[in-house]
Coordinates of C-alpha atoms in Angstrom, one line a residue:
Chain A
X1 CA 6.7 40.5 11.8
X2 CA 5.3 43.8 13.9
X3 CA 1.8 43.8 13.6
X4 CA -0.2 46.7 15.3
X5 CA -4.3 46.6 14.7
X6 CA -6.7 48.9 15.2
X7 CA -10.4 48.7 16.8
X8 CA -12.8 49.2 15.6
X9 CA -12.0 49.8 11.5
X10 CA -14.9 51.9 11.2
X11 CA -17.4 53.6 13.1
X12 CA -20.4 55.5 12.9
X13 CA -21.6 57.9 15.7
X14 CA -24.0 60.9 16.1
X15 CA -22.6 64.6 16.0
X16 CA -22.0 65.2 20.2
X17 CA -21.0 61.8 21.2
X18 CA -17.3 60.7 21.6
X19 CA -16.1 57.7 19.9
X20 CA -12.4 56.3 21.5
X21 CA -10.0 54.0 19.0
X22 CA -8.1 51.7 19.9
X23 CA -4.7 51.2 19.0
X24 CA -2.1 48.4 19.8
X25 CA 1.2 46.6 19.1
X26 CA 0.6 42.5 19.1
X27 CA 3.9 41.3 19.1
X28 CA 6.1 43.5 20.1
X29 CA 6.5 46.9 22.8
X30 CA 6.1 49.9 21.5
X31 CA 8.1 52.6 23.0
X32 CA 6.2 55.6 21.2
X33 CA 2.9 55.1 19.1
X34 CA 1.8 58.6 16.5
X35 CA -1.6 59.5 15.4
X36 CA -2.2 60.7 12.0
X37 CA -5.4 61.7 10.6
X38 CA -5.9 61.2 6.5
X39 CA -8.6 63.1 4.5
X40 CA -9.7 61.8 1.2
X41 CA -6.7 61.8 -1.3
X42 CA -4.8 63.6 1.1
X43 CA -1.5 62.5 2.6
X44 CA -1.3 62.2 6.1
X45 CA -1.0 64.5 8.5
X46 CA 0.4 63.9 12.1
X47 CA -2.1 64.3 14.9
X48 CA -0.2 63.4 17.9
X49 CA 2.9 61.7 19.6
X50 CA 2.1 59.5 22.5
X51 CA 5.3 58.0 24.9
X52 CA 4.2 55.2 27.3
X53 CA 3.8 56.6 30.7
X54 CA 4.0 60.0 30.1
X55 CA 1.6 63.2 28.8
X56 CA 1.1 62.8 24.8
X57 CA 2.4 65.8 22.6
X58 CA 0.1 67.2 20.2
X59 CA 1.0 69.0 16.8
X60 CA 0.0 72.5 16.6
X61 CA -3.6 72.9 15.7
X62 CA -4.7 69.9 17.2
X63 CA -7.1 70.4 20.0
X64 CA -5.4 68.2 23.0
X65 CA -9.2 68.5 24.5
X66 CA -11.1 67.4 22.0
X67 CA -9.1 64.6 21.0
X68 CA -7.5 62.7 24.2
X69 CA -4.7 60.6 24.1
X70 CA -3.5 57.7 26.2
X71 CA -0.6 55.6 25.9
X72 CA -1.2 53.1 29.5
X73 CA 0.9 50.4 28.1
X74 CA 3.7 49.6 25.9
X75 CA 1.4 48.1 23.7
X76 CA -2.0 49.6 23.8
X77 CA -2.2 53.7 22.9
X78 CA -6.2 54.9 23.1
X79 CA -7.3 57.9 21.1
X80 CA -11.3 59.5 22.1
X81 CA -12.2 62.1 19.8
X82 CA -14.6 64.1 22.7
X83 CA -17.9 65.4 21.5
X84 CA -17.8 64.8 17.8
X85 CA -18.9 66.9 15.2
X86 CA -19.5 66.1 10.9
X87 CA -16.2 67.7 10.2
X88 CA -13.7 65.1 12.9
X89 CA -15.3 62.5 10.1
X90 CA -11.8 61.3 8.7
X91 CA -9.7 58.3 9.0
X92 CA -7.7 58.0 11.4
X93 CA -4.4 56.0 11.8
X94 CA -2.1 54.5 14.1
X95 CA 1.7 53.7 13.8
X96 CA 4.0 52.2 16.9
X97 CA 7.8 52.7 17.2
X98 CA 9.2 49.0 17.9
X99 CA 11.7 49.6 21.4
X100 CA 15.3 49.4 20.5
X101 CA 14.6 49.5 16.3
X102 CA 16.2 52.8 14.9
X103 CA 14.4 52.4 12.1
X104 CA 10.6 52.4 10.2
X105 CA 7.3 52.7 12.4
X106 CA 5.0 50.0 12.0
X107 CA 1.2 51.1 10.7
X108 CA -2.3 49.8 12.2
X109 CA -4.9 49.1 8.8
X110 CA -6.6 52.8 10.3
X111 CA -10.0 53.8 11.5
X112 CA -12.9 55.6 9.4
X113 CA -14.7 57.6 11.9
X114 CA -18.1 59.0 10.0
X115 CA -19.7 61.5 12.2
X116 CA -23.6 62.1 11.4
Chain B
X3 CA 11.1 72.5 10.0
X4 CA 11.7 69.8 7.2
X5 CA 9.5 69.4 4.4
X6 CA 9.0 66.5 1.8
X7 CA 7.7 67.3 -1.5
X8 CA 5.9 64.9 -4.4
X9 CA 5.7 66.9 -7.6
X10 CA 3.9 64.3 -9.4
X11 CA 0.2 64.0 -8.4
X12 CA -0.6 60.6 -10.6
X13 CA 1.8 58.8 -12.8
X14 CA 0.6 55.7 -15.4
X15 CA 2.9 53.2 -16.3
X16 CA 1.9 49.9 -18.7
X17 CA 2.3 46.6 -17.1
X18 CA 6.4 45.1 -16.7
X19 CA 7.7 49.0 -17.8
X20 CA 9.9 50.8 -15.6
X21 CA 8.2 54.3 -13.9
X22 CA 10.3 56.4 -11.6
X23 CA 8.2 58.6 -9.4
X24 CA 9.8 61.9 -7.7
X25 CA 10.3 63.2 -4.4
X26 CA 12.3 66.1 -3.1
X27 CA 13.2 67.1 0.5
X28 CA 14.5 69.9 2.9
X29 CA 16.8 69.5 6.1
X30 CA 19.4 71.2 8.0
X31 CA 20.3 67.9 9.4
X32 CA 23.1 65.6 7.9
X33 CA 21.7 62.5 10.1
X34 CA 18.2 61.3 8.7
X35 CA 16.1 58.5 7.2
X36 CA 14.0 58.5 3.9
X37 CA 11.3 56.1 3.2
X38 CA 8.5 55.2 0.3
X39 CA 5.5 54.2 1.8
X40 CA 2.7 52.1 -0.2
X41 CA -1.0 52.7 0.7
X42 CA -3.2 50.5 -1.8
X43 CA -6.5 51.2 -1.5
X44 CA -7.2 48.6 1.9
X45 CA -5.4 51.7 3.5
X46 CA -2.5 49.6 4.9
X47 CA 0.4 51.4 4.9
X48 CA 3.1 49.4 3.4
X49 CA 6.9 50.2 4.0
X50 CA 8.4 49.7 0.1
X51 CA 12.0 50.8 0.8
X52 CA 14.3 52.7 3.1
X53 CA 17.4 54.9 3.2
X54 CA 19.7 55.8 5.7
X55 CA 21.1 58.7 4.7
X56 CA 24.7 58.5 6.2
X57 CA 25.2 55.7 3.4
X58 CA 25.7 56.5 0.0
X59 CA 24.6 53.0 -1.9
X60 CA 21.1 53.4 -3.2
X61 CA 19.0 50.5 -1.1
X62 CA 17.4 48.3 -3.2
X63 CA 14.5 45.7 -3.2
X64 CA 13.8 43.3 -5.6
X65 CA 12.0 45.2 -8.2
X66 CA 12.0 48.4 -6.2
X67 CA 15.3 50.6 -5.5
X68 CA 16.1 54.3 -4.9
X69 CA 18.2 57.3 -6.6
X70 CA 19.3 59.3 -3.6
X71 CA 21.3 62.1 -4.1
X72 CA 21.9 63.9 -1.2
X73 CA 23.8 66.9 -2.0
X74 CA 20.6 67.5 -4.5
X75 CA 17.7 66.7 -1.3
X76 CA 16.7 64.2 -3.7
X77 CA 14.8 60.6 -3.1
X78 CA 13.6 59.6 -6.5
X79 CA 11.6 55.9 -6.0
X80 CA 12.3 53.5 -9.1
X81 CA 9.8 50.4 -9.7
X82 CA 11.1 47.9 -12.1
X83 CA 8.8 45.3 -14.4
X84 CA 5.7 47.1 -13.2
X85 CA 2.8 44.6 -11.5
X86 CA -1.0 45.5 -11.5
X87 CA -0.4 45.1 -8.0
X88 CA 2.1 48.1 -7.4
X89 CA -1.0 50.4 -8.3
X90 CA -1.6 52.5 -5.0
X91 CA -0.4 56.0 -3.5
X92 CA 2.9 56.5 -3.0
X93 CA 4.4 58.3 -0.3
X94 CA 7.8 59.5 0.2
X95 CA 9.1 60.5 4.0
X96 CA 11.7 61.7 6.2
X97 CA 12.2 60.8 9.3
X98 CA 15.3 62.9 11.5
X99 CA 17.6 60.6 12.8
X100 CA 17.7 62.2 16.3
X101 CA 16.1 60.9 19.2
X102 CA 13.6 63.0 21.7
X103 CA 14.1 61.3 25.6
X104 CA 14.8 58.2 23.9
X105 CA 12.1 58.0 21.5
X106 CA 12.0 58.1 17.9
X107 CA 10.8 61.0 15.7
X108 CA 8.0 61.3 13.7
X109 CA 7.4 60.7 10.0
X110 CA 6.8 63.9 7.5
X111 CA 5.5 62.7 4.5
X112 CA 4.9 64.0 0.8
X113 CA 1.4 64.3 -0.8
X114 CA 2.2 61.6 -2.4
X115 CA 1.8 60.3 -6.0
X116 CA -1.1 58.4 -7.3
X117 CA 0.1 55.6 -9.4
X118 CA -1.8 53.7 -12.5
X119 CA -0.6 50.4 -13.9
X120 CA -2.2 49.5 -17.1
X121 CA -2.3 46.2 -18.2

């Protein structure tokens, strides 16, 4: 099967600091990875698109400064949430288009980032 | 700019009964893929089912299977013999068919639905 994890599951850092999640397909290359962000009983909500080699493209509203995207490999897409503050707190999760599937996106098990 | 909308926030069904939970969608485009999502309460999401929508046979699996009515913009989710274990969110979501430079679109997803199993 397509497994993609996520590191670290959750974190805790102060309000300022900058935190960076790790994203990455085991088995497989993934062509395009997303970032969605998911409050409490909320649905998710699409952060980012990331394409290996190439600049990421962020949804509107998203603050492309504050929260830096890097897709270096086919298989490993980094997200750094820059100088976090109480209300980035959220989980954060990862999917990973398989290259050459037409079809579903594969999920990583997500992030909780708590910001104190 | 498609949309995806979940009109049922939580739905109950008792243990091995038959609950069909809602979804409705808007699109101009005629090429396009529809999928519920699981997310128990680990947070995994879990692909349930999927539709392509350029074929008209409801996809099934196992105890899970789809109404979808295109005409209508409908994608209603249908969970036979109800487990303990199906209890989770729900998510319906569209995905466009089309391809951006060779990659894949994104996934717009519903509210989702927030579903009880009693034993």
């Amino acid at each position: 099967g397509a497994v993609v994890s996520q590191h670290p599951s959750w974190v805790i850092c102060k309000s300022g600091t900058s935190v960076k999640i790790e994203c990455r397909s085991l088995d497989f290359q993934a062509t395009t990875m997303f970032w969605y962000r998911q409050f409490p009983k909320q649905s998710l909500m699409l952060m980012a698109t990331s394409n290996e080699g190439s600049k990421a493209t962020y949804e509107q509203g998203v603050e492309k400064d504050k929260f830096l995207i890097n897709h270096a490999s086919l298989t490993l897409s980094t997200l750094t949430v820059t100088s976090a503050h109480p209300e980035d707190s959220s989980f954060y999760i990862c999917s990973a288009h398989k290259a050459g599937s037409p079809y579903e996106q594969y999920f990583g098990p997500g992030t909780r980032l708590t910001v104190t | 700019a498609q949309t995806v909308t979940q009109s049922q926030p939580e739905m109950s069904v008792q243990e091995a009964e038959t609950v069909t939970l809602s979804c409705t969608y808007d699109t101009s485009e005629s090429d396009y893929y529809l999928f519920w999502y699981k997310q128990p309460p680990s947070r995994q999401m879990i692909l349930v089912i999927r539709q392509e929508a350029y074929k008209q046979q409801n996809a099934t699996e196992n105890r899970f299977s789809v109404n979808f009515q295109k005409a209508a913009k409908s994608f209603s989710l249908k969970i036979s013999d109800s487990q303990l274990g199906d209890a989770a969110m729900y998510f319906c979501a569209y995905r466009s068919a089309l391809t951006h430079g060779g990659s894949q679109g994104n996934l717009i997803f519903g509210k989702g639905t927030k579903l009880s199993v009693k034993p």
